PDB file of C-alpha atoms in Angstrom:
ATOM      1  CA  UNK B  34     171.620  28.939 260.009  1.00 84.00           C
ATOM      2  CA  UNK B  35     168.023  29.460 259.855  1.00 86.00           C
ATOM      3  CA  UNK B  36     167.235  27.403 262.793  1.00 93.00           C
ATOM      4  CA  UNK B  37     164.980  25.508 260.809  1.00 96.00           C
ATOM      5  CA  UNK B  38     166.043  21.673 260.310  1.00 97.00           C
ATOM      6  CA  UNK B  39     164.919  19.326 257.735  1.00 97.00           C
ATOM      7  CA  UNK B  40     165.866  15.913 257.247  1.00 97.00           C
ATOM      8  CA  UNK B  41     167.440  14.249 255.104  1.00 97.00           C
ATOM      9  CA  UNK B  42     169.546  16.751 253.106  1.00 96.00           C
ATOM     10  CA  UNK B  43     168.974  14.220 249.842  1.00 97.00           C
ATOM     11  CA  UNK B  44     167.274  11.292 249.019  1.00 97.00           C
ATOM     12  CA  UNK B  45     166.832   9.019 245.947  1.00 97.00           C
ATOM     13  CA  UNK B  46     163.928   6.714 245.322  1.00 97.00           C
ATOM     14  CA  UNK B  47     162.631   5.084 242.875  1.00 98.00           C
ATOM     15  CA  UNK B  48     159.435   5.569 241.164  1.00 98.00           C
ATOM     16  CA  UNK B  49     156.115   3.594 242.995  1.00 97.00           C
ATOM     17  CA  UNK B  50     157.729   4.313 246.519  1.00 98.00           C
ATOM     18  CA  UNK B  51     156.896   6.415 249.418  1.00 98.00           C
ATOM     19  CA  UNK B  52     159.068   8.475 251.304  1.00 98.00           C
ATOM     20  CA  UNK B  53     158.790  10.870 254.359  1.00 98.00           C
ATOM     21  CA  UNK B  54     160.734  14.203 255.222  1.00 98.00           C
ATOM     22  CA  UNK B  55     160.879  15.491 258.410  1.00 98.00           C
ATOM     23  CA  UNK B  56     160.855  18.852 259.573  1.00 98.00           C
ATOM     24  CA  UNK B  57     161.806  20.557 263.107  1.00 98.00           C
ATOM     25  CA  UNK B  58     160.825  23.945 262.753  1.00 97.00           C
ATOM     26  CA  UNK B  59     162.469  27.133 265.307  1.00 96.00           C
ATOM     27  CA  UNK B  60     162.330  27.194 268.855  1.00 95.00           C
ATOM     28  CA  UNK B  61     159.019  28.564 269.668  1.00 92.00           C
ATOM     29  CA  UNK B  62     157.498  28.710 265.842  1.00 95.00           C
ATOM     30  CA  UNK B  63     154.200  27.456 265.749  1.00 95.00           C
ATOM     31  CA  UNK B  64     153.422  27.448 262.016  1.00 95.00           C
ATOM     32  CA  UNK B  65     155.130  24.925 259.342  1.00 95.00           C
ATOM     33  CA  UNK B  66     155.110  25.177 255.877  1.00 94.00           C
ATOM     34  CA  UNK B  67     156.103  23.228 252.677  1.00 96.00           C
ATOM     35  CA  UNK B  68     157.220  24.351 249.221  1.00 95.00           C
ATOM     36  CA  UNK B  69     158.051  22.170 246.291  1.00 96.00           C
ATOM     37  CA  UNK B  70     160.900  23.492 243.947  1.00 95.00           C
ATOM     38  CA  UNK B  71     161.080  22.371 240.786  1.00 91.00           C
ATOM     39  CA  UNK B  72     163.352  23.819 237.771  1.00 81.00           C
ATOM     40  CA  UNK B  73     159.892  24.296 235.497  1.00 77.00           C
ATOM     41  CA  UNK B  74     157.257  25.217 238.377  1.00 77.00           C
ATOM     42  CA  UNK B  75     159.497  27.214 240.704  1.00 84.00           C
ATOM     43  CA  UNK B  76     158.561  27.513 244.087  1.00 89.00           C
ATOM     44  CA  UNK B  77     155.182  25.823 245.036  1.00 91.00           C
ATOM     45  CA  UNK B  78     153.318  26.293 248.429  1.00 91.00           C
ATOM     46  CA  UNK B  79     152.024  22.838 249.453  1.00 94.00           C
ATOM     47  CA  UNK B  80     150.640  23.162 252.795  1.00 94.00           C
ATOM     48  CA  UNK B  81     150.963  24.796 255.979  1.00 93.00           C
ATOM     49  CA  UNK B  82     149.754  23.629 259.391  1.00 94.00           C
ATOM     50  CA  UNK B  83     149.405  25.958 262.646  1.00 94.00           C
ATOM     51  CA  UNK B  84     150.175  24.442 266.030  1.00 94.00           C
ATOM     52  CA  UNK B  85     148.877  20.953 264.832  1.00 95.00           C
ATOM     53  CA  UNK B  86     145.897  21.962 262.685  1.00 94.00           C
ATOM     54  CA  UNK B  87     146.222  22.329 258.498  1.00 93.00           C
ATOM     55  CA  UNK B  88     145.706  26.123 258.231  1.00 90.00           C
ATOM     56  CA  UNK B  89     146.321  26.069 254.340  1.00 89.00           C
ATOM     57  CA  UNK B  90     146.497  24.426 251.179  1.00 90.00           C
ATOM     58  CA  UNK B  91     148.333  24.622 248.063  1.00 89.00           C
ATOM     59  CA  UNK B  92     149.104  23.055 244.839  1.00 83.00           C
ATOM     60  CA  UNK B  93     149.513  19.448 247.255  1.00 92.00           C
ATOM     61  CA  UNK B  94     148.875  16.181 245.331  1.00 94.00           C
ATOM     62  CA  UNK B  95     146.576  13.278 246.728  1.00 96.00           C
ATOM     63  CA  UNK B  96     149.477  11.669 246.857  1.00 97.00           C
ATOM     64  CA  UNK B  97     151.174  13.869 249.051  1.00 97.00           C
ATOM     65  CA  UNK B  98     150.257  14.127 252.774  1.00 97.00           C
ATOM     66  CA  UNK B  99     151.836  16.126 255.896  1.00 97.00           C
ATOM     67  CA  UNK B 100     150.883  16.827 259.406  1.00 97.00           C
ATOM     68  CA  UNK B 101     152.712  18.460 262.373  1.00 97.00           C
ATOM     69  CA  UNK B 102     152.970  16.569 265.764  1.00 97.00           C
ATOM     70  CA  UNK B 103     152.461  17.540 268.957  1.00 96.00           C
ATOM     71  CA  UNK B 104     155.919  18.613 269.595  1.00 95.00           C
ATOM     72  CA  UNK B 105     155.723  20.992 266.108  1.00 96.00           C
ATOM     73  CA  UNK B 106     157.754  18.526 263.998  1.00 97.00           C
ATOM     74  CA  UNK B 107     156.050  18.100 260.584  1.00 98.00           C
ATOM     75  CA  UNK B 108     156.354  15.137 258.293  1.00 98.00           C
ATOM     76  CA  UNK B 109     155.358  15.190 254.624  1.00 98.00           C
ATOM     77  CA  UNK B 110     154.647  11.867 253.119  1.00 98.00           C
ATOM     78  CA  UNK B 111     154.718  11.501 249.283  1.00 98.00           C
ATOM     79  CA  UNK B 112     153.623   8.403 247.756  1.00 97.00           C
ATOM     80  CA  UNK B 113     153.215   6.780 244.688  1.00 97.00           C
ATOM     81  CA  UNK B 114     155.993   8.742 243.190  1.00 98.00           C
ATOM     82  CA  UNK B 115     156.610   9.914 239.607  1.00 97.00           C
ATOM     83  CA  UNK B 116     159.317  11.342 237.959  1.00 96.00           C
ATOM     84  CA  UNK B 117     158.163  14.783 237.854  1.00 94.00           C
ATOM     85  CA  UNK B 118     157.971  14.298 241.821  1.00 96.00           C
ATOM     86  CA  UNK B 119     161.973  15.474 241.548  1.00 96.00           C
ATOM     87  CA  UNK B 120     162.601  18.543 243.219  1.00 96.00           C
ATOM     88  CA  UNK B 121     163.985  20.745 246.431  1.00 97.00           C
ATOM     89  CA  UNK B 122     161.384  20.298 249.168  1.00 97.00           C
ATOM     90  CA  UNK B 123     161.581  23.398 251.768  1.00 97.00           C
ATOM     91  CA  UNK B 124     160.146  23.450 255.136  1.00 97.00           C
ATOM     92  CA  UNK B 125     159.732  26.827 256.598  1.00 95.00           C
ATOM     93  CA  UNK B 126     158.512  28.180 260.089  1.00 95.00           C
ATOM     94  CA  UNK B 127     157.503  31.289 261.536  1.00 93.00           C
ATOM     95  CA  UNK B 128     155.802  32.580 265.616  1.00 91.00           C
ATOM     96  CA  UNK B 129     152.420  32.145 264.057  1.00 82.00           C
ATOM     97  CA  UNK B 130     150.251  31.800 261.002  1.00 74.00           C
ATOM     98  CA  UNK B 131     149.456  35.641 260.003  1.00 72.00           C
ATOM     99  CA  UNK B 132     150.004  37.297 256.877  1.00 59.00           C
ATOM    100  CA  UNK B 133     152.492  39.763 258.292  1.00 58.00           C
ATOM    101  CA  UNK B 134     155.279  37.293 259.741  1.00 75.00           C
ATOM    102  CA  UNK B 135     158.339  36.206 258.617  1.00 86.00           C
ATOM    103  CA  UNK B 136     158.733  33.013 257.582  1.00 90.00           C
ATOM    104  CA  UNK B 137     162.673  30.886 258.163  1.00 93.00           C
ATOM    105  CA  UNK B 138     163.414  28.319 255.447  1.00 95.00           C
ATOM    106  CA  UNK B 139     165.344  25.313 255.980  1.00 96.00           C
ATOM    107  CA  UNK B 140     168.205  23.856 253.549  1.00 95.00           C
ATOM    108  CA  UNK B 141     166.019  21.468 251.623  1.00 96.00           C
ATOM    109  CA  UNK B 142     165.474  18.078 250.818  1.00 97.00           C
ATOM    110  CA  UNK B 143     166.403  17.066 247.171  1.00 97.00           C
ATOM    111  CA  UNK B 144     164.404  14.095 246.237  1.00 97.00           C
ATOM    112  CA  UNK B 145     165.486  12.583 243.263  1.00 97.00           C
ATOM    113  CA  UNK B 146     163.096   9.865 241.968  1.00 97.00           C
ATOM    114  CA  UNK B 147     164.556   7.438 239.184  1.00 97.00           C
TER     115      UNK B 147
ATOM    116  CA  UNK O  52     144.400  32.639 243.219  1.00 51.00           C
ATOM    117  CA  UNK O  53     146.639  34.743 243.354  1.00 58.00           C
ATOM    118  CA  UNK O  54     149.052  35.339 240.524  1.00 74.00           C
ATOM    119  CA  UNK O  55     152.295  36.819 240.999  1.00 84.00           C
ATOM    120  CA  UNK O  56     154.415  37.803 238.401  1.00 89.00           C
ATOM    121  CA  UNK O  57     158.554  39.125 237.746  1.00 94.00           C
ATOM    122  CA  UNK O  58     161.151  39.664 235.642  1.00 95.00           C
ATOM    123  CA  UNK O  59     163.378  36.358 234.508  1.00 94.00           C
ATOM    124  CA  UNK O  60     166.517  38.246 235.030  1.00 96.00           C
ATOM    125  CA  UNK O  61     167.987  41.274 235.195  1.00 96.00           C
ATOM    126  CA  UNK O  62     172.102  42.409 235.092  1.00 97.00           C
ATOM    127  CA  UNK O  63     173.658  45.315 237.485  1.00 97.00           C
ATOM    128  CA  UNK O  64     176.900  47.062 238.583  1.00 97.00           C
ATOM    129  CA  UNK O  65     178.527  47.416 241.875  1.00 97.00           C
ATOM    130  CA  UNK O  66     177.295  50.094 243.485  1.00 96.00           C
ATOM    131  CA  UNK O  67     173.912  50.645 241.324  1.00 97.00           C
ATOM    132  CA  UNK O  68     170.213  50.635 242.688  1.00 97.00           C
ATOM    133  CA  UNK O  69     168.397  47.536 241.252  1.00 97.00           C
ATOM    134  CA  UNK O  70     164.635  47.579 241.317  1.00 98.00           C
ATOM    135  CA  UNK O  71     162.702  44.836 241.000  1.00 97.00           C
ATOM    136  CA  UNK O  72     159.129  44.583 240.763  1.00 96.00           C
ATOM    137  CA  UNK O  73     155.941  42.246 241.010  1.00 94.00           C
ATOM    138  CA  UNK O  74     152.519  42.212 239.666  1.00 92.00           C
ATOM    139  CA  UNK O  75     150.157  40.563 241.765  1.00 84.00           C
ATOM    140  CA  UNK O  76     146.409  40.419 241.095  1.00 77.00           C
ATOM    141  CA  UNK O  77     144.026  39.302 243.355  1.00 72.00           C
ATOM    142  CA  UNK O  78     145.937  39.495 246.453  1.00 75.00           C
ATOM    143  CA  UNK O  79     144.166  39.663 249.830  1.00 71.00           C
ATOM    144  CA  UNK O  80     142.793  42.909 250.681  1.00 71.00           C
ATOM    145  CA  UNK O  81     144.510  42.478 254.347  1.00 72.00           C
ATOM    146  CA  UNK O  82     147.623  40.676 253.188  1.00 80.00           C
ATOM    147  CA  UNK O  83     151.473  41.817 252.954  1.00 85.00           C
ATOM    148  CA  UNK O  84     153.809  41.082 250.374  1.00 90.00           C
ATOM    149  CA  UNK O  85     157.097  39.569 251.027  1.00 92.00           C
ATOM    150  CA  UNK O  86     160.378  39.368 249.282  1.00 95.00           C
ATOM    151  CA  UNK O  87     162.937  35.980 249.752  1.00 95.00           C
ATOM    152  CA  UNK O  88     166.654  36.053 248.620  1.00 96.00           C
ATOM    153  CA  UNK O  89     167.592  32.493 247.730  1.00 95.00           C
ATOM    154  CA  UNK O  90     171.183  31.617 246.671  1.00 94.00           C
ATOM    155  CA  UNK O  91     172.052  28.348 245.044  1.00 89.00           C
ATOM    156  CA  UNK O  92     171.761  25.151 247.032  1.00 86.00           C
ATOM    157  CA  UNK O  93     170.285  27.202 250.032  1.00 91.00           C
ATOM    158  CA  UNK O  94     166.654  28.455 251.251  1.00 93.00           C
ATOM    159  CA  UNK O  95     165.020  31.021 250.643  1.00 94.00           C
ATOM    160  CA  UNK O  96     165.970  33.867 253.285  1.00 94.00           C
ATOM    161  CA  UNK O  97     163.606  36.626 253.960  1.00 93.00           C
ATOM    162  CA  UNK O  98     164.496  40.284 252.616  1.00 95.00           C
ATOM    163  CA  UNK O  99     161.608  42.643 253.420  1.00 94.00           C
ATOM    164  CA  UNK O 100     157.884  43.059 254.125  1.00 92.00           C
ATOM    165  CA  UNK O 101     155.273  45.763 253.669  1.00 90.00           C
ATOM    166  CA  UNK O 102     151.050  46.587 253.093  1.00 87.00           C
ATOM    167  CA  UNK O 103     151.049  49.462 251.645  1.00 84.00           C
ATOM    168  CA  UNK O 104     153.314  52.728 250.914  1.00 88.00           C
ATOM    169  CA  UNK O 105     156.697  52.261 251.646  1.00 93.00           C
ATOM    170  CA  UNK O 106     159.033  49.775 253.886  1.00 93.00           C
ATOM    171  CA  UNK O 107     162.356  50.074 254.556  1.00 94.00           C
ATOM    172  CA  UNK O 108     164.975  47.966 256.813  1.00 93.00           C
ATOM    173  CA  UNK O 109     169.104  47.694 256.688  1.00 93.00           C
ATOM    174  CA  UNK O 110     169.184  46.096 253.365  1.00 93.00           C
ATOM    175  CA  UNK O 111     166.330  47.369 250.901  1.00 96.00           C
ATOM    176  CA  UNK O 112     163.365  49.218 249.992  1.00 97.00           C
ATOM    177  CA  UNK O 113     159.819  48.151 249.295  1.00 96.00           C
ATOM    178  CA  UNK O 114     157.375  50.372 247.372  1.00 96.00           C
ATOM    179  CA  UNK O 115     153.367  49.426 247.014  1.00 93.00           C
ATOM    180  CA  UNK O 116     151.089  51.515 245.746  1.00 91.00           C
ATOM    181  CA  UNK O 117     148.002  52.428 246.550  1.00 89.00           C
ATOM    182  CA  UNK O 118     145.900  49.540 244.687  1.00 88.00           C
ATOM    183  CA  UNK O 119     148.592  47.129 246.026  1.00 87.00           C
ATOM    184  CA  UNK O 120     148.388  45.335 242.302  1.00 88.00           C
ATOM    185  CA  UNK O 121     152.528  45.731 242.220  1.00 91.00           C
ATOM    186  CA  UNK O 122     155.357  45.862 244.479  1.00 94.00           C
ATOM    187  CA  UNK O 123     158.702  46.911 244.184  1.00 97.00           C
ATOM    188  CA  UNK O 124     162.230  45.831 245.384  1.00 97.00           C
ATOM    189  CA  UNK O 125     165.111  48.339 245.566  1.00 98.00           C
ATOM    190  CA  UNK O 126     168.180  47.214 246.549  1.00 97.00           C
ATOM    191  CA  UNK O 127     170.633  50.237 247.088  1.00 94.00           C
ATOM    192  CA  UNK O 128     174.428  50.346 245.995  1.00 93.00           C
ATOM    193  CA  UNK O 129     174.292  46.206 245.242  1.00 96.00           C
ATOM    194  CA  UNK O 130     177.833  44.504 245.268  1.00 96.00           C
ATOM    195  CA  UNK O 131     178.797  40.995 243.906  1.00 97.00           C
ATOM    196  CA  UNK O 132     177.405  39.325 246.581  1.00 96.00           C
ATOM    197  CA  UNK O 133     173.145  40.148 245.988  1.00 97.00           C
ATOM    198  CA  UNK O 134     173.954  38.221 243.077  1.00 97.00           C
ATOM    199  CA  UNK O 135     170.887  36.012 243.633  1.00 97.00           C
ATOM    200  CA  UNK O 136     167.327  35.283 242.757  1.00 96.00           C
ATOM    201  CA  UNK O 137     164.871  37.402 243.918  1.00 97.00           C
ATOM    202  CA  UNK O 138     160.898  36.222 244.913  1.00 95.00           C
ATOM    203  CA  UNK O 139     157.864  38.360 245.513  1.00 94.00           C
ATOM    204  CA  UNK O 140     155.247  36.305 247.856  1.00 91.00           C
ATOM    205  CA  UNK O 141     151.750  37.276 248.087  1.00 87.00           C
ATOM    206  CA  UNK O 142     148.751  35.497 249.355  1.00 78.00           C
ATOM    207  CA  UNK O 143     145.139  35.009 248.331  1.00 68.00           C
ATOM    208  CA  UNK O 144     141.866  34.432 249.918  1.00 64.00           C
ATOM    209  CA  UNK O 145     142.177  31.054 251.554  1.00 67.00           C
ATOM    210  CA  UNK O 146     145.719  31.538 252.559  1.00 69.00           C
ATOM    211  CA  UNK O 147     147.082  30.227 249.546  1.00 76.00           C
ATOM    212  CA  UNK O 148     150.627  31.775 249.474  1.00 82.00           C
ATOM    213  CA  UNK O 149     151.983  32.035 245.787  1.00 85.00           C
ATOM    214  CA  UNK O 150     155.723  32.775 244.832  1.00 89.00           C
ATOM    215  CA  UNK O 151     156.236  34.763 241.924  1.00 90.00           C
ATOM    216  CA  UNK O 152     159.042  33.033 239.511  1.00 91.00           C
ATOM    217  CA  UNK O 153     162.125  34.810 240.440  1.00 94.00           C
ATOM    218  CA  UNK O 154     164.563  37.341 238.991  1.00 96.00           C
ATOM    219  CA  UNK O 155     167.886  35.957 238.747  1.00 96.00           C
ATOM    220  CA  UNK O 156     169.918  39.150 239.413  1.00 97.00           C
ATOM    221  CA  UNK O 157     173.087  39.238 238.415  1.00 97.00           C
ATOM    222  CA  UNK O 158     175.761  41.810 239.541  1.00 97.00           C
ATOM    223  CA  UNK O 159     178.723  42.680 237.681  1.00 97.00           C
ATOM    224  CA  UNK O 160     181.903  44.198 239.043  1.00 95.00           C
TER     225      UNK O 160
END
């Protein structure tokens, strides 16, 4: 167990909707991030945010959005979804935001849009 | 950005070394590269980090040399369970993090 929890394990949606997953990173981790797995793009960094401020961004749609609360839970909204929007979504956390720190990963949400 | 790539696949023995490594252009002249294990149906879980010469911990080696455009993975004496995929992670200017595409390693007994 990673310590990282993301919620929910799977979801299925159809395509137009929105949906949001959730994200409580470790006990005392600071920095969130999100990754998009999909069988033909692999693993994708969307975004990562630092003790409530975006610190990076990826290969994140318009249509996707995230943020991290003041209690270091992140959200990341999708909307408007499409087919291709199918995949593993990861949350990961790590102490801070620096190059040179290891990141945990959670289990995953599988969003399955039909 | 940074472009990272790997091997698709590649098939060991019990017991062998299995090297793996990662091209990576671009990648920030004060950044480290990491290496994930991920097994099916689970995150990714972190193996090893390292800037420049050589890293090692409990459970593999990582080689970089000096231009830093490569990095390698050894994992020592694998068994059946490293049977996995294998990601290099580098990061550009801008913090952009970007996964290489895996190497499905598969060992035999």
């Amino acid at each position: 167990d990673s310590g990282v929890t993301q919620t929910p394990k799977h979801l299925i949606t159809a395509t137009g909707q929105r949906v949001t997953l959730r994200c409580s990173p470790r006990s005392g981790d600071l920095s969130v991030y999100w990754y998009q797995q999909s069988l033909d793009q692999g693993l994708q960094f969307l975004i990562q945010y630092y003790n409530g401020e975006e610190r990076a961004k990826g290969n994140i749609l318009e249509r996707f959005s995230a943020q991290q609360f003041p209690d270091l839970h992140s959200e990341l909204n999708l909307s408007s979804l499409e087919l291709g929007d199918s995949a593993l979504y990861f949350c990961a956390s790590s102490v801070d935001g620096q190059a040179h720190t290891e990141a945990f990963f959670g289990q995953g949400t599988r969003l399955t849009v039909v | 950005l940074a472009k990272t790539t790997q091997p698709i696949s590649m098939d060991s023995y019990e017991g062998q070394e299995v090297n793996i490594t990662c091209s990576h252009n671009n990648i920030a002249t004060n950044d480290y590269i990491t290496w994930y294990q991920q097994f099916p149906s689970q995150g990714p879980r972190f193996i090893i980090q390292g800037y420049k010469t050589k890293v090692t911990n409990e459970v593999a080696s990582l080689f970089i040399p000096a231009d830093r455009k490569s990095s390698t993975l050894s994992l020592p004496r694998v068994s059946l369970s490293d049977t996995a995929v294998y990601y290099c992670l580098a990061k550009a200017a801008g913090n952009k993090l970007t996964f290489g595409g895996g190497t499905r390693v598969l060992v035999k007994p």
